[in-house]
């Protein structure tokens, strides 16, 4: 049987920034620069031709070192995939053997003359496979990149075949196999060039390792071209200067493998659009011109020399036409994709706020659905933050996706479901009022069924706000169902006049539905509400309070009052509670009930709570120094849930206690029961830190919320305050008396102090004393008063 749970607690591990020298070394390009510098220095000594043995040694060290670095570098930087680099290492080793054998093989006859080629040819094939592996890791050959690469490759191939391969194969006086291989090496270089061009065309970012790899292949091409040209002109078997490009190729390959950017060579980073940019055109245009230029330059060309550029030119023109058509199609596809991304939520695939506004605007424009009535449902998930905080954001995302699927399956086919925020959804429906309200009921009923996420049933509720609009028939004034409408849903004359001055828009309907949603949420989870203008007035009043509250501290409109806490037996003063008050210059006294919740929702409570804590401790210290209260007197201060989520609260309080020379044991922080129920890891650490300081923690308004024994045992609280709702009925309501008796018994078992709030009559005081309550607070003794009045009335009574 599945277990339905709204959320679960997960452990959080605080992150720490640790100095990691290994990571710093891994991110540094110093190793790549050292390898490149060493290769260039070795190449300079090699070209100097100081001694044959020294040249052979340098060549061996550089080639073998490159093979090792190609293995170690990608592993050190944790590059993936690694197999292309393993293949490049093997190719480097084979190249080295081929270069070392070339002087020996050049003077041989028979098959021995191919001794160097037996290693060099496999090296080229392995290198081609390795670069192809990097290309596959990038996402393979993309259509535009492949066509552009083929155009460049064909142009280079025509040049290589006509100017190098054919002449090299036609050289007389050497074995046919040698001539054939001499003409093959430029083809290998062209294939590598084609792969590198595609590698360049399949990324939006070309980093140092990529350019070093390009330099490697360019050096190989230069070396092969040099040997091919020399082979056409002379029988010189080789010289140190001819091997210089291969020396530089080794150095650049090693630097590419050791540079930190090697990790990006195997990552798929396609450009947003395969455009014909200027760098790309600088490669494509010469390649397109190559066949036609060669036809004009060749003197008395043979049939082969005529046929090769002609066929290549025709193929390139065909590729160019295909590329143009493909580009147009690609841009159209990209435009559709971008349009979809701009108007849809990436997580759920639902329309977003932009698409929703367009839909509502079309309905307002007079579509058939709009004439029936336009209804906007604004949904907000209740308690979704707990799912995110407890299960993690990945599970939260899955919940959002499941909610979207459920809503799509629930609404009519003509309705639109959109996601407009983190846990906010909007439904737009063209329907009559009765259909809209029935859908709201179905939505709430559907959320009574748990969502199945990762094999667990997750229960979330939703609050729904409705706002509607119906254009009057035959050109009548527009109206909003629910906005000043009569019980039948028809508009009043006042409403019609109001809307004549302020036309209904998509944004206004969304705003009104949002206002109605907040009204429903205020009624409790799992409710829906229909918008009316009184809701807007309440929202406007809330906004005005929020704006004024932001300036209240700076303008000294907030002040503290203090209510005494006394022993029930004898009435001795033992403590006081600091309470905040707000005197607004225009509104007068604003009740904490009206502004504390707004301060919590907007985050202002952190600044206000900090001021309350500091100001109350300052006043407390002044009373102690003036002898108004004794050393056993304690001061209670309310702290909000948001303050308890601030890991710096214990340190802040400790600094204030030192500044005012107050012991921690005489400070009591009052928390709500919801703090214990919804406590995060940070909150629990803060409460533990406060208790280790010696500060007492009391649960305020105890009995009105969860009041579970387990919560009191789990958290480091030192006392409870019985809510005035239970004190009011003492002496007349036996149930209230039993509740207080149970609280006292539970607190006694846990060694918690008990304070009764709201004591106003001698009867209540007497019953509380009989039940075992030691302390009381209420108007029976005194109400909340300013600090100077408190000092005047209670000075010297705390003895």
Short mmCIF file of C-alpha atoms in Angstrom, two decimals, residues 23 44 139 204 275 285 399 538 654 688 722 730 732:
data_model
loop_
_atom_site.label_atom_id
_atom_site.label_comp_id
_atom_site.label_asym_id
_atom_site.label_seq_id
_atom_site.Cartn_x
_atom_site.Cartn_y
_atom_site.Cartn_z
CA UNK A 23 42.58 21.42 -9.01
CA UNK A 44 65.75 24.47 -33.13
CA UNK A 139 27.46 15.03 -31.97
CA UNK A 204 30.33 27.44 -31.11
CA UNK A 275 25.53 30.23 -40.80
CA UNK A 285 35.14 30.36 -51.55
CA UNK A 399 5.76 17.06 -9.31
CA UNK A 538 -7.74 44.61 -0.09
CA UNK A 654 25.94 36.83 21.07
CA UNK A 688 20.76 24.31 18.89
CA UNK A 722 -0.58 28.64 26.84
CA UNK A 730 -11.29 28.91 32.36
CA UNK A 732 -16.73 28.37 32.61
#
